[in-house]
Amino acid sequence: MNGGSQAATDPGSGRGGPAQPLLTVRGLVRHFALPGKLLGRSKAAVHAVDGVDFDVLKGETLGIVGESGCGKSTTARLLMHLINPSAGELIFDGEKVGSRELPLREYRRQVQMVFQDSYASLNPRLTIEASIAFGPSVHGVPRRQAVERARDLLARVGLDPARFAGRYPHELSGGQRQRVNIARALALRPRLLILDEAVSALDKSVEAQVLNLLADLKQEFGLTYLFISHDLNVVRFVSDRVMVMYLGRVAEIGPSEALFSAALHPYTAALTRSMPSMDPDARTEAPPIAGDPPNPIDPPPGCRFHTRCAFVADACARRTPVLTPAPAAVLPSARPDHRAACLMLEPGSGHPRAPAAPAAAE
Amino acid sequence: MPIVEIKDLRVTFTGGGKPVPAVSGVDLEVERGETLAILGESGSGKSVTLRALMRLNPEGKSRMEGTVRVAGQDVAALGRRELRAFRGRTAAMIFQEPSLALDPVYTLGQQIAEAVMVHDGCSRNEAMARALALFERVRIPSPERRLQAYPHEMSGGMRQRAMIALALSCRPQLLLADEPTTALDATVQIQILVLVRELQREFGLAVIFVTHDIGVAVEVADRIAVMYAGRVVESGPMREVIRRPRHPYTIGLLRSRAHGALAKGARLETIPGAPPDLADLPPGCPFAPRCFLATATCATTAPGPEPVGAGHQARCLRVDATAALLPAVAEG
């Protein structure tokens, strides 16, 4: 909201204008090769992320949900370039990441990440002040200024620098350490913060504190968040838009409220109904879907969810669905920015519940 | 007679420098065929309490005081042989991480059959037949084939089902569950919760289910005991505790949850501060430093359990003040 302070913290902001997505992800693929069998003809690979496209809009919080093996954490690591994609490109505010206009080093300054394990992500031999000041120093901020910035940020995340600056990670509680990690991520004055299960390991009473802190920081520094979590309640609470992933692909993406109140994809519906009930008089009587998510080494053909889907038809194993908005005829409240990869939405897809092909409709 | 009676249980860990009182004076009872959820955060003593029921806390490094009776047996007084018979036969436990609880070098069938043979003295064939029946009961697809599988060959949800089958193999009367669904995916977690509920009903099991997740407790429990800093701060029928919580900590937990109905951009109500250091507990109520209702007395006087409803107790000096909050809490 505070445009002035955003400009102050980031002289490069607004390069592509407010309508330009902050980050555009196109055709992102990452396969992890498995150790090859001696006589195996083709090497098996884990299809961790298998053709993912999405935008992160300026100033929004985009939530990513999905179960283990769906590729949400791999996606985060690919966005940070912690691992290299097998294919695909990232465009950050109109510039291709890794190009001459936006070298990786400059990109990484603007995109920072907070991990789930607050202890493993801090150097145990550095005081927390030194940990926070380390990034800016590497990026050429003079030492004294870097330390000053670190102390400012500590105060900002609710840790009194006079008491905490000289402490080591093991002297802090999990919640305090995660505050330090957030401060460190902000030390380079990034524009995009990737939060990969950043509150998942915290106790519930502490989680609420950190969620409030993240909301404050977002306002104050004009940040954009990519918020990855398996906790649908938290994602629904923090996100403007939500992306649901299943086995390396996007199953559904759309505005948070629309997605949670009227899911288009059967998997999203099953996932939301799988959350434990908070109502003592409305316990879950039967599990919404059976079985475990399949192994991403050998994902099912066609729609990857068809092996567990209640609406499965012959076409589902043959044809790979693409992200499609709900046809207005089916769902009057459909919005073009709410899309799901399901053959039931695709006109003429061959699924009995699919709308008729456009030609036939006219 | 309740199947589990815990009176003034204290477990102190003496391994490090300063003794750490992980559990300080817990009283709990569980009736046959009842499910009790112990709800608490890390360090609240919920798992240590559970382990005390099977004497699984390390004997050299911890001290256990008070009485623990399970099915009429004094757990602390059991000899080595009796303890062996007790574990698995009277009470069985399932854990958060099945891959650590199962032996990686034996097939699942071998592991279950071994337990059955040791406890019941039956033949291998009979034991395998029972293992197969259990695999079918916990709904493992193609159970014959899966009995031949090693734990690493199965998915997390299937391993958890196999561990439940193993725990039930000697027909225990009491099932202890230590966060068995925390590591599972959402769609799998709900399957396991529903399964535990079914098995509990079918076998007439008493279940103690330790969790940090209120939603999980609501799904499985008949009663809830909320633990904080080694004490049960509130216990009662599940519906009562969720709808009419009377301890400020329970109220805080319920209020600080991000839930669907919350307006966008709203702030979560929080419990300030962090759980206390168990080795250095304040003299009065351990929750007083974080409590929005604390008075000067709370810092010096340790509260006892106050009855606040039928079978519903809260360990708080300010239960009158929390009663006044009730409509507001119920709305959230």
PDB file of N, CA, C and O in Angstrom, chain B residues 233-234 245-248 251 293 304-308 313-326:
ATOM      1  N   VAL B 233      -4.328 -29.007  31.338  1.00  0.00           N
ATOM      2  CA  VAL B 233      -4.924 -27.742  31.759  1.00  0.00           C
ATOM      3  C   VAL B 233      -6.444 -27.738  31.584  1.00  0.00           C
ATOM      4  O   VAL B 233      -7.139 -26.993  32.239  1.00  0.00           O
ATOM      5  N   GLU B 234      -6.919 -28.577  30.673  1.00  0.00           N
ATOM      6  CA  GLU B 234      -8.367 -28.666  30.514  1.00  0.00           C
ATOM      7  C   GLU B 234      -8.705 -30.047  29.975  1.00  0.00           C
ATOM      8  O   GLU B 234      -8.001 -30.587  29.138  1.00  0.00           O
ATOM      9  N   PRO B 245     -14.864 -23.868  25.669  1.00  0.00           N
ATOM     10  CA  PRO B 245     -13.562 -23.992  26.334  1.00  0.00           C
ATOM     11  C   PRO B 245     -13.498 -23.048  27.523  1.00  0.00           C
ATOM     12  O   PRO B 245     -14.029 -21.938  27.476  1.00  0.00           O
ATOM     13  N   ARG B 246     -12.838 -23.501  28.600  1.00  0.00           N
ATOM     14  CA  ARG B 246     -12.814 -22.679  29.803  1.00  0.00           C
ATOM     15  C   ARG B 246     -11.407 -22.322  30.257  1.00  0.00           C
ATOM     16  O   ARG B 246     -11.249 -21.526  31.169  1.00  0.00           O
ATOM     17  N   HIS B 247     -10.390 -22.941  29.675  1.00  0.00           N
ATOM     18  CA  HIS B 247      -9.035 -22.529  30.030  1.00  0.00           C
ATOM     19  C   HIS B 247      -8.548 -21.498  29.007  1.00  0.00           C
ATOM     20  O   HIS B 247      -8.748 -21.690  27.799  1.00  0.00           O
ATOM     21  N   PRO B 248      -7.918 -20.418  29.463  1.00  0.00           N
ATOM     22  CA  PRO B 248      -7.483 -19.378  28.521  1.00  0.00           C
ATOM     23  C   PRO B 248      -6.565 -19.905  27.412  1.00  0.00           C
ATOM     24  O   PRO B 248      -6.584 -19.390  26.292  1.00  0.00           O
ATOM     25  N   ILE B 251      -8.795 -21.517  24.845  1.00  0.00           N
ATOM     26  CA  ILE B 251      -9.495 -20.428  24.153  1.00  0.00           C
ATOM     27  C   ILE B 251      -8.564 -19.782  23.138  1.00  0.00           C
ATOM     28  O   ILE B 251      -8.928 -19.551  21.987  1.00  0.00           O
ATOM     29  N   LEU B 293      -5.753 -13.183  30.861  1.00  0.00           N
ATOM     30  CA  LEU B 293      -6.590 -12.990  32.046  1.00  0.00           C
ATOM     31  C   LEU B 293      -5.780 -13.051  33.337  1.00  0.00           C
ATOM     32  O   LEU B 293      -6.354 -13.018  34.430  1.00  0.00           O
ATOM     33  N   GLY B 304      -5.477 -25.668  40.801  1.00  0.00           N
ATOM     34  CA  GLY B 304      -5.882 -27.068  40.745  1.00  0.00           C
ATOM     35  C   GLY B 304      -7.002 -27.207  39.743  1.00  0.00           C
ATOM     36  O   GLY B 304      -7.497 -26.216  39.209  1.00  0.00           O
ATOM     37  N   PRO B 305      -7.424 -28.445  39.463  1.00  0.00           N
ATOM     38  CA  PRO B 305      -8.513 -28.632  38.499  1.00  0.00           C
ATOM     39  C   PRO B 305      -9.834 -28.120  39.066  1.00  0.00           C
ATOM     40  O   PRO B 305     -10.226 -28.497  40.168  1.00  0.00           O
ATOM     41  N   GLU B 306     -10.490 -27.249  38.330  1.00  0.00           N
ATOM     42  CA  GLU B 306     -11.794 -26.713  38.735  1.00  0.00           C
ATOM     43  C   GLU B 306     -12.868 -27.368  37.873  1.00  0.00           C
ATOM     44  O   GLU B 306     -12.777 -27.328  36.651  1.00  0.00           O
ATOM     45  N   PRO B 307     -13.893 -27.950  38.489  1.00  0.00           N
ATOM     46  CA  PRO B 307     -14.982 -28.487  37.665  1.00  0.00           C
ATOM     47  C   PRO B 307     -15.759 -27.336  37.025  1.00  0.00           C
ATOM     48  O   PRO B 307     -16.102 -26.362  37.706  1.00  0.00           O
ATOM     49  N   VAL B 308     -15.964 -27.425  35.700  1.00  0.00           N
ATOM     50  CA  VAL B 308     -16.691 -26.348  35.008  1.00  0.00           C
ATOM     51  C   VAL B 308     -17.890 -26.885  34.232  1.00  0.00           C
ATOM     52  O   VAL B 308     -18.537 -26.146  33.510  1.00  0.00           O
ATOM     53  N   GLN B 313     -13.199 -30.169  33.242  1.00  0.00           N
ATOM     54  CA  GLN B 313     -12.395 -29.472  34.249  1.00  0.00           C
ATOM     55  C   GLN B 313     -11.429 -28.514  33.573  1.00  0.00           C
ATOM     56  O   GLN B 313     -10.969 -28.775  32.467  1.00  0.00           O
ATOM     57  N   ALA B 314     -11.106 -27.438  34.257  1.00  0.00           N
ATOM     58  CA  ALA B 314     -10.063 -26.530  33.771  1.00  0.00           C
ATOM     59  C   ALA B 314      -9.153 -26.182  34.939  1.00  0.00           C
ATOM     60  O   ALA B 314      -9.641 -25.907  36.048  1.00  0.00           O
ATOM     61  N   ARG B 315      -7.860 -26.211  34.693  1.00  0.00           N
ATOM     62  CA  ARG B 315      -6.896 -25.915  35.741  1.00  0.00           C
ATOM     63  C   ARG B 315      -6.571 -24.426  35.661  1.00  0.00           C
ATOM     64  O   ARG B 315      -5.556 -24.034  35.080  1.00  0.00           O
ATOM     65  N   CYS B 316      -7.475 -23.625  36.198  1.00  0.00           N
ATOM     66  CA  CYS B 316      -7.330 -22.187  36.048  1.00  0.00           C
ATOM     67  C   CYS B 316      -8.004 -21.493  37.217  1.00  0.00           C
ATOM     68  O   CYS B 316      -9.060 -21.915  37.676  1.00  0.00           O
ATOM     69  N   LEU B 317      -7.368 -20.412  37.692  1.00  0.00           N
ATOM     70  CA  LEU B 317      -7.951 -19.643  38.792  1.00  0.00           C
ATOM     71  C   LEU B 317      -9.041 -18.702  38.304  1.00  0.00           C
ATOM     72  O   LEU B 317      -9.791 -18.147  39.081  1.00  0.00           O
ATOM     73  N   ARG B 318      -9.105 -18.513  36.985  1.00  0.00           N
ATOM     74  CA  ARG B 318     -10.030 -17.505  36.473  1.00  0.00           C
ATOM     75  C   ARG B 318     -11.169 -18.115  35.664  1.00  0.00           C
ATOM     76  O   ARG B 318     -11.591 -17.540  34.662  1.00  0.00           O
ATOM     77  N   VAL B 319     -11.635 -19.292  36.086  1.00  0.00           N
ATOM     78  CA  VAL B 319     -12.717 -19.915  35.315  1.00  0.00           C
ATOM     79  C   VAL B 319     -13.975 -19.065  35.306  1.00  0.00           C
ATOM     80  O   VAL B 319     -14.777 -19.143  34.374  1.00  0.00           O
ATOM     81  N   ASP B 320     -14.136 -18.218  36.306  1.00  0.00           N
ATOM     82  CA  ASP B 320     -15.300 -17.322  36.285  1.00  0.00           C
ATOM     83  C   ASP B 320     -15.174 -16.332  35.134  1.00  0.00           C
ATOM     84  O   ASP B 320     -16.143 -16.046  34.426  1.00  0.00           O
ATOM     85  N   ALA B 321     -13.955 -15.820  34.966  1.00  0.00           N
ATOM     86  CA  ALA B 321     -13.727 -14.865  33.875  1.00  0.00           C
ATOM     87  C   ALA B 321     -13.911 -15.529  32.518  1.00  0.00           C
ATOM     88  O   ALA B 321     -14.442 -14.928  31.584  1.00  0.00           O
ATOM     89  N   THR B 322     -13.459 -16.809  32.385  1.00  0.00           N
ATOM     90  CA  THR B 322     -13.604 -17.455  31.077  1.00  0.00           C
ATOM     91  C   THR B 322     -15.056 -17.809  30.796  1.00  0.00           C
ATOM     92  O   THR B 322     -15.463 -17.867  29.639  1.00  0.00           O
ATOM     93  N   ALA B 323     -15.842 -18.018  31.854  1.00  0.00           N
ATOM     94  CA  ALA B 323     -17.261 -18.307  31.632  1.00  0.00           C
ATOM     95  C   ALA B 323     -17.930 -17.125  30.947  1.00  0.00           C
ATOM     96  O   ALA B 323     -18.787 -17.291  30.074  1.00  0.00           O
ATOM     97  N   ALA B 324     -17.511 -15.927  31.322  1.00  0.00           N
ATOM     98  CA  ALA B 324     -18.097 -14.721  30.744  1.00  0.00           C
ATOM     99  C   ALA B 324     -17.777 -14.597  29.259  1.00  0.00           C
ATOM    100  O   ALA B 324     -18.486 -13.910  28.518  1.00  0.00           O
ATOM    101  N   LEU B 325     -16.688 -15.270  28.805  1.00  0.00           N
ATOM    102  CA  LEU B 325     -16.285 -15.159  27.401  1.00  0.00           C
ATOM    103  C   LEU B 325     -17.050 -16.097  26.488  1.00  0.00           C
ATOM    104  O   LEU B 325     -16.944 -16.015  25.276  1.00  0.00           O
ATOM    105  N   LEU B 326     -17.801 -17.027  27.087  1.00  0.00           N
ATOM    106  CA  LEU B 326     -18.293 -18.156  26.311  1.00  0.00           C
ATOM    107  C   LEU B 326     -18.984 -17.843  24.990  1.00  0.00           C
ATOM    108  O   LEU B 326     -18.611 -18.422  23.978  1.00  0.00           O
TER     109      LEU B 326
END
